[in-house]
Amino acid sequence: MFTNIGLTNHALRAYDEKWKYVWATIGKKLTNQIVLDVQQRYPDNINKYLSLIKTFLGQRTCDCVNLIKSYLWWNKEKDDPVYDIKYDKVNGVWMSADGAFQVAKEKGNINTIPEIKGVCVYYKGHIGVYIGNGEVIEARGTKYGVVKTKLKDRAWTHWLKYPDIVYLEDDNMFNDIQGHYAEKYIKAIEKTGLMVGDGKGKFNPDSLITRGQLAVVLAKLLHLPIEE
């Protein structure tokens, strides 16, 4: 299950890791081949920043809407996004920023934005992720990368609940911890992004942690790079 809390944590990861912005990239570490591919498809968007883009080699890059879609495409075992048209085209509409706004079933003017983490903010041609407390994480542009901005300081016109994401307004992404003796502790660690459950809405609080899972938690805690 993809949730607003998961999206928020994913956006925070991109911000903490200082992802860069390259048009049409999806969160993978940038290679010369990726640059060549997007340059051939979108020369007008790439060539004017080509010298700067080449300094991003080896770093994760995305554009504004692919910051969001990379969460939907993320393969936990590979710790990398794996492209799937399923989340790139919804109901026959390509999921650009404008396409996502078109398809979204719940949306409104920015002055009515609910205080829900993971709600997306939008103006024509651009989209970001609201993380609460008046702050947004957005892949802003080639010269900026993934940045944290104040909601009030940007020209957002609308908010929307992104297609394929379940919005849990109580900030609890797990449906198997209610009444458990460790519920409040699990909720606390959930907000840090250190442990994200099985990705299907379950934390499995009585299961033993594996050595591999513990290694991932420690790597996140110590801000260590996780190799593929």
Coordinates of N, CA and C in Angstrom, one line a residue:
M1 N 0.9 -1.2 0.0 CA 0.0 0.0 0.0 C 0.9 1.2 0.0
F2 N 0.6 2.1 -0.9 CA 1.4 3.4 -1.0 C 0.6 4.4 -0.2
T3 N 1.2 5.1 0.7 CA 0.5 6.0 1.6 C 1.2 7.4 1.6
N4 N 0.4 8.4 2.1 CA 0.9 9.7 2.2 C 2.1 9.8 3.1
I5 N 2.2 9.0 4.2 CA 3.3 9.0 5.1 C 4.5 8.4 4.3
G6 N 4.3 7.4 3.6 CA 5.4 6.8 2.8 C 6.0 7.8 1.8
L7 N 5.1 8.5 1.1 CA 5.5 9.6 0.2 C 6.3 10.7 0.9
T8 N 5.8 11.1 2.0 CA 6.5 12.1 2.8 C 7.9 11.7 3.1
N9 N 8.0 10.5 3.6 CA 9.3 9.9 4.0 C 10.2 9.8 2.8
H10 N 9.7 9.4 1.7 CA 10.4 9.3 0.4 C 11.0 10.7 0.0
A11 N 10.1 11.7 0.1 CA 10.5 13.1 -0.3 C 11.6 13.6 0.7
L12 N 11.4 13.3 1.9 CA 12.4 13.7 2.9 C 13.8 13.0 2.6
R13 N 13.7 11.7 2.2 CA 15.0 11.0 1.9 C 15.7 11.8 0.7
A14 N 14.9 12.1 -0.3 CA 15.4 12.8 -1.5 C 16.1 14.1 -1.1
Y15 N 15.4 14.8 -0.2 CA 15.9 16.1 0.3 C 17.2 15.9 1.1
D16 N 17.2 14.9 2.0 CA 18.4 14.6 2.9 C 19.6 14.2 2.0
E17 N 19.3 13.4 1.0 CA 20.4 12.9 0.1 C 20.8 13.9 -1.0
K18 N 20.1 15.0 -1.0 CA 20.4 16.1 -1.9 C 20.3 15.7 -3.4
W19 N 19.2 15.0 -3.7 CA 19.0 14.6 -5.1 C 19.0 15.9 -6.0
K20 N 19.5 15.7 -7.2 CA 19.6 16.8 -8.2 C 18.4 16.7 -9.1
Y21 N 18.2 17.7 -9.9 CA 17.1 17.8 -10.9 C 17.6 17.6 -12.3
V22 N 17.1 16.6 -13.0 CA 17.3 16.5 -14.5 C 16.0 16.1 -15.1
W23 N 15.6 16.8 -16.1 CA 14.3 16.6 -16.7 C 14.2 15.1 -17.1
A24 N 13.0 14.5 -16.8 CA 12.6 13.1 -17.3 C 13.4 12.0 -16.6
T25 N 14.2 12.3 -15.6 CA 14.9 11.2 -14.8 C 14.0 10.8 -13.6
I26 N 14.2 9.6 -13.1 CA 13.2 9.0 -12.2 C 13.8 8.6 -10.8
G27 N 15.0 9.2 -10.5 CA 15.5 8.9 -9.1 C 16.7 7.9 -9.2
K28 N 17.1 7.5 -10.3 CA 18.3 6.6 -10.4 C 19.6 7.5 -10.3
K29 N 20.7 6.8 -10.0 CA 22.0 7.6 -10.1 C 22.3 7.9 -11.5
L30 N 22.6 9.1 -11.8 CA 22.8 9.6 -13.1 C 24.1 9.0 -13.8
T31 N 23.9 8.5 -15.0 CA 25.0 8.0 -15.8 C 25.1 8.7 -17.1
N32 N 26.2 8.5 -17.8 CA 26.3 9.1 -19.1 C 25.2 8.6 -20.1
Q33 N 24.8 7.3 -19.9 CA 23.8 6.8 -20.8 C 22.5 7.4 -20.5
I34 N 22.1 7.6 -19.3 CA 20.9 8.3 -18.9 C 20.8 9.7 -19.5
V35 N 22.0 10.4 -19.4 CA 22.0 11.8 -19.9 C 21.8 11.7 -21.4
L36 N 22.4 10.8 -22.1 CA 22.3 10.7 -23.6 C 20.8 10.4 -23.9
D37 N 20.2 9.5 -23.2 CA 18.8 9.1 -23.4 C 17.9 10.3 -23.3
V38 N 18.0 11.0 -22.2 CA 17.0 12.2 -22.0 C 17.4 13.3 -22.9
Q39 N 18.6 13.4 -23.3 CA 19.1 14.5 -24.2 C 18.4 14.2 -25.6
Q40 N 18.4 13.0 -26.0 CA 17.8 12.6 -27.3 C 16.3 12.8 -27.3
R41 N 15.7 12.6 -26.2 CA 14.2 12.7 -26.1 C 13.8 14.1 -25.9
Y42 N 14.5 14.9 -25.1 CA 14.1 16.2 -24.7 C 15.3 17.2 -24.9
P43 N 15.8 17.4 -26.1 CA 17.0 18.2 -26.3 C 16.9 19.6 -25.8
D44 N 15.7 20.2 -25.9 CA 15.5 21.6 -25.5 C 15.6 21.8 -24.0
N45 N 15.2 20.7 -23.2 CA 15.2 20.8 -21.8 C 16.6 20.4 -21.2
I46 N 17.4 19.7 -22.0 CA 18.7 19.2 -21.5 C 19.9 20.0 -21.9
N47 N 19.9 20.4 -23.2 CA 21.1 21.0 -23.8 C 21.5 22.3 -23.1
K48 N 20.5 23.1 -22.7 CA 20.8 24.4 -22.2 C 21.4 24.3 -20.8
Y49 N 21.3 23.1 -20.1 CA 21.9 22.9 -18.8 C 23.0 21.8 -18.9
L50 N 23.4 21.4 -20.1 CA 24.2 20.1 -20.2 C 25.4 20.2 -19.4
S51 N 26.1 21.3 -19.4 CA 27.4 21.3 -18.6 C 27.2 21.1 -17.1
L52 N 26.1 21.7 -16.6 CA 25.8 21.6 -15.2 C 25.3 20.1 -14.9
I53 N 24.5 19.6 -15.8 CA 24.0 18.2 -15.6 C 25.1 17.2 -15.5
K54 N 26.1 17.4 -16.3 CA 27.2 16.5 -16.3 C 28.0 16.4 -14.9
T55 N 27.8 17.5 -14.1 CA 28.4 17.5 -12.8 C 27.6 16.7 -11.8
F56 N 26.4 16.2 -12.2 CA 25.6 15.4 -11.3 C 25.8 13.9 -11.5
L57 N 26.7 13.5 -12.3 CA 27.0 12.1 -12.6 C 27.3 11.4 -11.3
G58 N 26.6 10.2 -11.1 CA 26.8 9.4 -9.9 C 25.8 9.8 -8.8
Q59 N 25.0 10.8 -8.9 CA 24.1 11.3 -7.9 C 22.7 10.9 -8.4
R60 N 21.7 10.8 -7.5 CA 20.3 10.5 -7.9 C 19.7 11.8 -8.4
T61 N 19.0 11.7 -9.5 CA 18.3 12.8 -10.1 C 16.8 12.5 -10.4
C62 N 16.0 13.5 -10.5 CA 14.6 13.3 -10.9 C 14.1 14.7 -11.3
D63 N 12.9 14.7 -11.9 CA 12.2 15.9 -12.1 C 11.0 16.0 -11.1
C64 N 10.2 17.0 -11.3 CA 9.2 17.3 -10.2 C 8.3 16.2 -10.0
V65 N 7.6 15.7 -11.0 CA 6.6 14.7 -10.8 C 7.2 13.3 -10.6
N66 N 8.4 13.1 -11.2 CA 9.1 11.8 -10.9 C 9.7 11.7 -9.6
L67 N 9.8 12.8 -8.8 CA 10.1 12.7 -7.4 C 9.0 11.9 -6.7
I68 N 7.7 12.1 -7.1 CA 6.6 11.4 -6.6 C 6.5 10.0 -7.2
K69 N 6.6 9.9 -8.5 CA 6.5 8.6 -9.1 C 7.6 7.6 -8.7
S70 N 8.8 8.2 -8.4 CA 9.9 7.3 -7.9 C 9.5 6.6 -6.6
Y71 N 8.6 7.2 -5.8 CA 8.1 6.5 -4.6 C 7.3 5.3 -5.0
L72 N 6.5 5.4 -6.0 CA 5.6 4.3 -6.5 C 6.4 3.3 -7.2
W73 N 7.5 3.6 -7.8 CA 8.4 2.7 -8.6 C 9.5 2.1 -7.7
W74 N 9.6 2.5 -6.5 CA 10.8 2.1 -5.7 C 10.8 0.6 -5.4
N75 N 11.9 0.0 -5.7 CA 12.1 -1.4 -5.4 C 13.0 -1.5 -4.2
K76 N 12.5 -2.0 -3.1 CA 13.2 -2.0 -1.8 C 14.4 -2.9 -1.8
E77 N 14.3 -4.0 -2.5 CA 15.5 -4.9 -2.6 C 16.6 -4.3 -3.3
K78 N 16.3 -3.6 -4.4 CA 17.4 -3.0 -5.2 C 17.7 -1.6 -4.7
D79 N 16.9 -1.1 -3.8 CA 17.0 0.3 -3.3 C 17.1 1.3 -4.5
D80 N 16.2 1.1 -5.4 CA 16.3 1.9 -6.7 C 14.9 1.8 -7.3
P81 N 14.6 2.9 -8.1 CA 13.3 2.8 -8.8 C 13.3 1.9 -10.0
V82 N 12.2 1.2 -10.2 CA 12.1 0.4 -11.4 C 10.9 0.9 -12.2
Y83 N 11.1 1.4 -13.4 CA 10.0 2.0 -14.2 C 8.9 1.0 -14.5
D84 N 7.7 1.5 -14.3 CA 6.5 0.7 -14.7 C 5.5 1.7 -15.2
I85 N 5.0 1.4 -16.4 CA 4.0 2.3 -17.0 C 2.8 2.4 -16.2
K86 N 2.5 1.5 -15.3 CA 1.3 1.5 -14.5 C 1.2 2.8 -13.8
Y87 N 2.3 3.3 -13.3 CA 2.2 4.6 -12.5 C 2.6 5.8 -13.4
D88 N 2.9 5.6 -14.6 CA 3.2 6.7 -15.5 C 2.0 7.1 -16.3
K89 N 1.0 6.2 -16.5 CA -0.2 6.5 -17.2 C -1.4 6.0 -16.5
V90 N -2.3 6.9 -16.1 CA -3.4 6.5 -15.3 C -4.7 6.9 -16.0
N91 N -5.6 5.9 -16.2 CA -6.8 6.2 -16.9 C -6.6 6.9 -18.3
G92 N -5.5 6.5 -18.9 CA -5.2 7.0 -20.3 C -4.5 8.3 -20.3
V93 N -4.1 8.8 -19.1 CA -3.5 10.2 -19.0 C -2.1 10.0 -18.5
W94 N -1.1 10.6 -19.2 CA 0.3 10.6 -18.7 C 0.4 11.4 -17.5
M95 N 1.1 10.8 -16.5 CA 1.3 11.5 -15.2 C 2.4 12.5 -15.2
S96 N 2.2 13.6 -16.0 CA 2.9 14.8 -15.8 C 2.3 15.5 -14.6
A97 N 2.9 16.7 -14.2 CA 2.3 17.5 -13.1 C 0.9 17.8 -13.5
D98 N 0.6 18.3 -14.8 CA -0.7 18.6 -15.2 C -1.6 17.4 -15.3
G99 N -1.1 16.3 -15.7 CA -1.9 15.1 -15.8 C -2.3 14.6 -14.5
A100 N -1.4 14.6 -13.5 CA -1.8 14.2 -12.1 C -2.9 15.1 -11.6
F101 N -2.8 16.4 -11.8 CA -3.8 17.3 -11.4 C -5.2 17.0 -12.0
Q102 N -5.1 16.7 -13.3 CA -6.3 16.3 -14.1 C -7.0 15.1 -13.5
V103 N -6.2 14.0 -13.2 CA -6.7 12.8 -12.8 C -7.2 12.8 -11.4
A104 N -6.5 13.6 -10.5 CA -6.8 13.5 -9.1 C -8.3 13.7 -8.8
K105 N -8.8 12.9 -7.9 CA -10.2 12.9 -7.6 C -10.5 13.9 -6.5
E106 N -9.5 14.2 -5.6 CA -9.7 15.2 -4.6 C -8.6 16.3 -4.7
K107 N -9.1 17.5 -4.9 CA -8.2 18.6 -5.1 C -9.0 19.9 -4.8
G108 N -8.2 21.0 -4.7 CA -8.9 22.3 -4.4 C -7.9 23.4 -4.5
N109 N -8.5 24.6 -4.3 CA -7.6 25.8 -4.3 C -6.6 25.8 -3.1
I110 N -5.5 26.4 -3.3 CA -4.4 26.2 -2.3 C -4.8 26.8 -1.0
N111 N -5.7 27.8 -1.0 CA -6.1 28.3 0.3 C -7.0 27.4 1.1
T112 N -7.4 26.2 0.5 CA -8.2 25.2 1.3 C -7.3 24.0 1.6
I113 N -6.0 24.0 1.4 CA -5.2 22.8 1.6 C -5.4 22.3 3.0
P114 N -5.6 20.9 3.1 CA -5.8 20.3 4.4 C -4.4 20.1 5.0
E115 N -4.3 20.0 6.3 CA -3.1 19.8 7.0 C -2.8 18.3 7.1
I116 N -2.5 17.8 5.9 CA -2.2 16.3 5.8 C -0.9 16.2 5.1
K117 N 0.1 15.5 5.7 CA 1.3 15.3 5.1 C 1.2 14.4 3.8
G118 N 1.9 14.7 2.8 CA 1.9 14.0 1.6 C 0.9 14.5 0.5
V119 N 0.0 15.4 0.9 CA -0.8 16.1 -0.1 C 0.1 16.8 -1.0
C120 N -0.2 16.8 -2.3 CA 0.7 17.5 -3.3 C 0.2 18.9 -3.6
V121 N 1.1 19.7 -3.9 CA 0.8 21.1 -4.3 C 1.2 21.3 -5.7
Y122 N 0.5 22.2 -6.4 CA 0.5 22.3 -7.8 C 0.4 23.7 -8.3
Y123 N 1.1 24.1 -9.4 CA 0.7 25.1 -10.3 C 1.0 24.6 -11.7
K124 N 0.5 25.2 -12.7 CA 0.6 24.6 -14.1 C 2.0 24.3 -14.4
G125 N 2.3 23.0 -14.7 CA 3.6 22.5 -15.1 C 4.5 22.1 -14.0
H126 N 4.0 22.2 -12.7 CA 5.0 21.9 -11.6 C 4.2 21.3 -10.4
I127 N 4.8 20.4 -9.7 CA 4.2 19.8 -8.5 C 5.2 19.5 -7.4
G128 N 4.8 19.5 -6.2 CA 5.6 19.3 -5.0 C 4.9 18.5 -4.0
V129 N 5.5 18.2 -2.9 CA 5.0 17.4 -1.8 C 4.9 18.2 -0.5
Y130 N 3.7 18.4 0.0 CA 3.6 19.1 1.2 C 3.9 18.1 2.4
I131 N 4.8 18.6 3.3 CA 5.3 17.7 4.4 C 4.8 18.2 5.7
G132 N 3.9 19.1 5.7 CA 3.3 19.6 7.0 C 4.0 20.8 7.5
N133 N 3.4 21.5 8.5 CA 4.0 22.7 9.1 C 4.4 23.8 8.1
G134 N 3.6 23.9 7.0 CA 3.8 25.0 6.1 C 5.0 24.8 5.2
E135 N 5.5 23.5 5.0 CA 6.7 23.3 4.3 C 6.4 22.3 3.1
V136 N 7.2 22.5 2.0 CA 7.1 21.7 0.8 C 8.4 21.2 0.4
I137 N 8.5 19.9 -0.1 CA 9.7 19.4 -0.7 C 9.4 19.3 -2.2
E138 N 10.2 19.9 -3.0 CA 10.0 19.9 -4.5 C 11.3 19.7 -5.2
A139 N 11.2 19.0 -6.4 CA 12.3 19.0 -7.3 C 12.1 20.3 -8.1
R140 N 12.8 21.3 -7.8 CA 12.5 22.7 -8.2 C 13.0 23.0 -9.6
G141 N 14.1 22.5 -10.0 CA 14.7 22.8 -11.3 C 16.2 22.5 -11.3
T142 N 16.8 22.5 -12.5 CA 18.2 22.1 -12.7 C 19.1 22.8 -11.8
K143 N 18.9 24.1 -11.6 CA 19.8 24.9 -10.8 C 19.6 24.8 -9.3
Y144 N 18.5 24.1 -8.9 CA 18.1 24.0 -7.5 C 18.2 22.6 -7.0
G145 N 17.7 21.6 -7.7 CA 17.6 20.2 -7.2 C 16.4 20.1 -6.3
V146 N 16.4 19.0 -5.5 CA 15.3 18.8 -4.5 C 15.6 19.7 -3.3
V147 N 14.6 20.5 -3.0 CA 14.8 21.5 -2.0 C 13.5 21.6 -1.1
K148 N 13.7 22.2 0.1 CA 12.6 22.4 1.0 C 12.2 23.9 0.9
T149 N 11.0 24.2 0.7 CA 10.5 25.6 0.6 C 9.3 25.8 1.5
K150 N 9.0 27.0 1.7 CA 7.8 27.4 2.5 C 6.6 27.5 1.5
L151 N 5.5 26.9 2.0 CA 4.3 26.9 1.1 C 4.0 28.3 0.7
K152 N 4.0 29.3 1.6 CA 3.6 30.6 1.4 C 4.5 31.4 0.4
D153 N 5.8 30.9 0.2 CA 6.7 31.6 -0.6 C 6.7 31.2 -2.0
R154 N 5.9 30.2 -2.4 CA 5.9 29.8 -3.8 C 4.5 30.0 -4.4
A155 N 4.4 30.0 -5.7 CA 3.2 30.4 -6.4 C 2.2 29.2 -6.6
W156 N 2.1 28.3 -5.6 CA 1.2 27.2 -5.7 C -0.3 27.7 -5.9
T157 N -1.0 27.1 -6.8 CA -2.4 27.5 -7.0 C -3.4 26.5 -6.4
H158 N -3.0 25.2 -6.3 CA -3.9 24.1 -6.0 C -3.2 23.1 -5.1
W159 N -4.0 22.3 -4.5 CA -3.5 21.0 -3.8 C -4.3 19.8 -4.4
L160 N -3.7 18.7 -4.2 CA -4.4 17.5 -4.7 C -3.9 16.2 -4.0
K161 N -4.7 15.2 -3.9 CA -4.3 13.9 -3.4 C -3.9 13.1 -4.6
Y162 N -2.6 12.7 -4.6 CA -2.0 12.1 -5.8 C -2.7 10.7 -6.1
P163 N -3.0 10.4 -7.3 CA -3.5 9.1 -7.7 C -2.7 8.0 -7.2
D164 N -3.3 6.9 -6.8 CA -2.6 5.6 -6.4 C -2.0 5.7 -5.0
I165 N -2.2 6.8 -4.3 CA -1.7 6.9 -2.9 C -2.9 7.0 -1.9
V166 N -2.8 6.2 -0.9 CA -3.8 6.2 0.2 C -3.5 7.2 1.2
Y167 N -4.4 8.1 1.5 CA -4.2 9.2 2.5 C -4.8 8.8 3.8
L168 N -3.9 8.7 4.8 CA -4.2 8.3 6.2 C -4.1 9.6 7.0
E169 N -5.2 10.1 7.3 CA -5.2 11.4 8.0 C -4.7 11.4 9.4
D170 N -4.6 10.2 10.0 CA -4.1 10.1 11.4 C -2.6 9.8 11.4
D171 N -1.9 10.0 10.3 CA -0.5 9.8 10.2 C -0.1 8.4 10.5
N172 N -1.0 7.4 10.5 CA -0.6 6.0 10.9 C -0.7 5.2 9.6
M173 N 0.4 4.7 9.1 CA 0.3 3.9 7.9 C 0.2 2.4 8.1
F174 N 0.2 2.0 9.4 CA 0.1 0.5 9.6 C -1.3 0.2 10.2
N175 N -1.9 -0.9 9.7 CA -3.2 -1.3 10.2 C -3.2 -2.5 11.1
D176 N -2.0 -2.9 11.6 CA -1.9 -4.1 12.5 C -1.2 -3.8 13.8
I177 N -1.2 -2.5 14.2 CA -0.6 -2.1 15.5 C -1.6 -1.6 16.5
Q178 N -2.8 -1.4 16.1 CA -3.8 -0.8 17.1 C -3.9 -1.8 18.3
G179 N -3.8 -1.2 19.5 CA -3.9 -2.0 20.7 C -2.7 -2.8 21.1
H180 N -1.7 -2.8 20.2 CA -0.4 -3.5 20.6 C 0.3 -2.7 21.6
Y181 N 1.0 -3.4 22.5 CA 1.7 -2.7 23.7 C 2.7 -1.7 23.2
A182 N 3.3 -1.9 22.0 CA 4.3 -1.0 21.4 C 3.8 0.0 20.4
E183 N 2.4 0.1 20.4 CA 1.8 1.0 19.4 C 2.4 2.4 19.3
K184 N 2.5 3.1 20.5 CA 3.0 4.4 20.5 C 4.5 4.5 20.1
Y185 N 5.2 3.5 20.4 CA 6.7 3.5 20.0 C 6.8 3.3 18.5
I186 N 6.0 2.4 18.0 CA 6.0 2.1 16.5 C 5.6 3.4 15.7
K187 N 4.6 4.1 16.2 CA 4.1 5.3 15.6 C 5.3 6.3 15.6
A188 N 6.0 6.4 16.7 CA 7.1 7.3 16.8 C 8.2 7.0 15.8
I189 N 8.6 5.8 15.7 CA 9.7 5.4 14.8 C 9.2 5.5 13.3
E190 N 7.9 5.3 13.1 CA 7.4 5.4 11.7 C 7.6 6.8 11.2
K191 N 7.5 7.8 12.0 CA 7.6 9.2 11.6 C 9.0 9.5 11.2
T192 N 10.0 8.7 11.7 CA 11.4 9.0 11.4 C 11.8 8.4 10.0
G193 N 11.0 7.5 9.5 CA 11.3 6.8 8.3 C 12.3 5.7 8.4
L194 N 12.7 5.4 9.6 CA 13.7 4.4 9.8 C 13.2 3.0 9.5
M195 N 11.9 2.8 9.8 CA 11.3 1.5 9.6 C 9.9 1.7 8.9
V196 N 9.7 1.0 7.8 CA 8.5 1.4 7.0 C 7.6 0.2 6.8
G197 N 7.8 -0.9 7.5 CA 6.9 -2.0 7.4 C 7.1 -2.8 6.1
D198 N 6.0 -3.6 5.8 CA 6.2 -4.4 4.6 C 5.7 -3.8 3.3
G199 N 5.3 -2.5 3.4 CA 4.9 -1.8 2.2 C 3.4 -2.1 1.8
K200 N 2.8 -2.9 2.6 CA 1.4 -3.3 2.3 C 0.5 -2.9 3.5
G201 N 0.9 -2.0 4.3 CA 0.1 -1.5 5.4 C 0.3 -2.3 6.7
K202 N 1.3 -3.2 6.8 CA 1.5 -4.0 8.0 C 2.9 -3.8 8.5
F203 N 3.0 -3.6 9.8 CA 4.3 -3.5 10.5 C 4.8 -4.9 11.0
N204 N 3.9 -5.8 11.2 CA 4.3 -7.1 11.8 C 5.0 -7.0 13.1
P205 N 4.4 -6.4 14.1 CA 5.1 -6.0 15.3 C 5.7 -7.1 16.1
D206 N 5.2 -8.3 15.9 CA 5.7 -9.5 16.7 C 6.7 -10.3 16.0
S207 N 7.0 -9.9 14.7 CA 8.0 -10.7 14.0 C 9.4 -10.3 14.4
L208 N 10.4 -11.2 14.2 CA 11.8 -10.9 14.5 C 12.4 -10.1 13.4
I209 N 13.2 -9.1 13.7 CA 13.9 -8.3 12.7 C 15.1 -9.2 12.2
T210 N 15.3 -9.1 10.9 CA 16.4 -9.9 10.3 C 17.6 -9.0 10.3
R211 N 18.8 -9.7 10.1 CA 20.0 -9.0 10.1 C 20.1 -7.9 9.0
G212 N 19.5 -8.3 7.9 CA 19.4 -7.4 6.7 C 18.6 -6.2 7.0
Q213 N 17.5 -6.4 7.7 CA 16.6 -5.2 8.0 C 17.3 -4.3 9.1
L214 N 18.0 -4.9 10.0 CA 18.7 -4.2 11.0 C 19.8 -3.3 10.4
A215 N 20.5 -3.9 9.4 CA 21.6 -3.2 8.7 C 21.0 -2.0 8.0
V216 N 19.8 -2.1 7.4 CA 19.2 -1.0 6.7 C 18.9 0.1 7.7
V217 N 18.3 -0.2 8.8 CA 17.9 0.7 9.9 C 19.2 1.5 10.4
L218 N 20.2 0.7 10.6 CA 21.5 1.4 11.1 C 22.1 2.3 10.1
A219 N 22.0 1.9 8.8 CA 22.5 2.7 7.7 C 21.8 4.0 7.6
K220 N 20.4 3.9 7.7 CA 19.6 5.1 7.7 C 19.9 6.0 8.9
L221 N 20.0 5.4 10.1 CA 20.3 6.1 11.3 C 21.6 6.9 11.3
L222 N 22.6 6.3 10.7 CA 23.9 6.9 10.6 C 24.1 7.6 9.3
H223 N 23.1 7.7 8.5 CA 23.1 8.4 7.2 C 24.2 7.9 6.3
L224 N 24.3 6.6 6.3 CA 25.3 5.9 5.4 C 24.7 5.6 4.1
P225 N 25.5 5.7 3.0 CA 24.9 5.3 1.7 C 24.6 3.8 1.6
I226 N 23.5 3.5 1.0 CA 23.1 2.1 0.8 C 23.4 1.7 -0.6
E227 N 24.4 0.8 -0.8 CA 24.8 0.4 -2.1 C 23.8 -0.5 -2.7
E228 N 23.7 -0.5 -4.0 CA 22.8 -1.4 -4.7 C 23.4 -2.9 -4.6

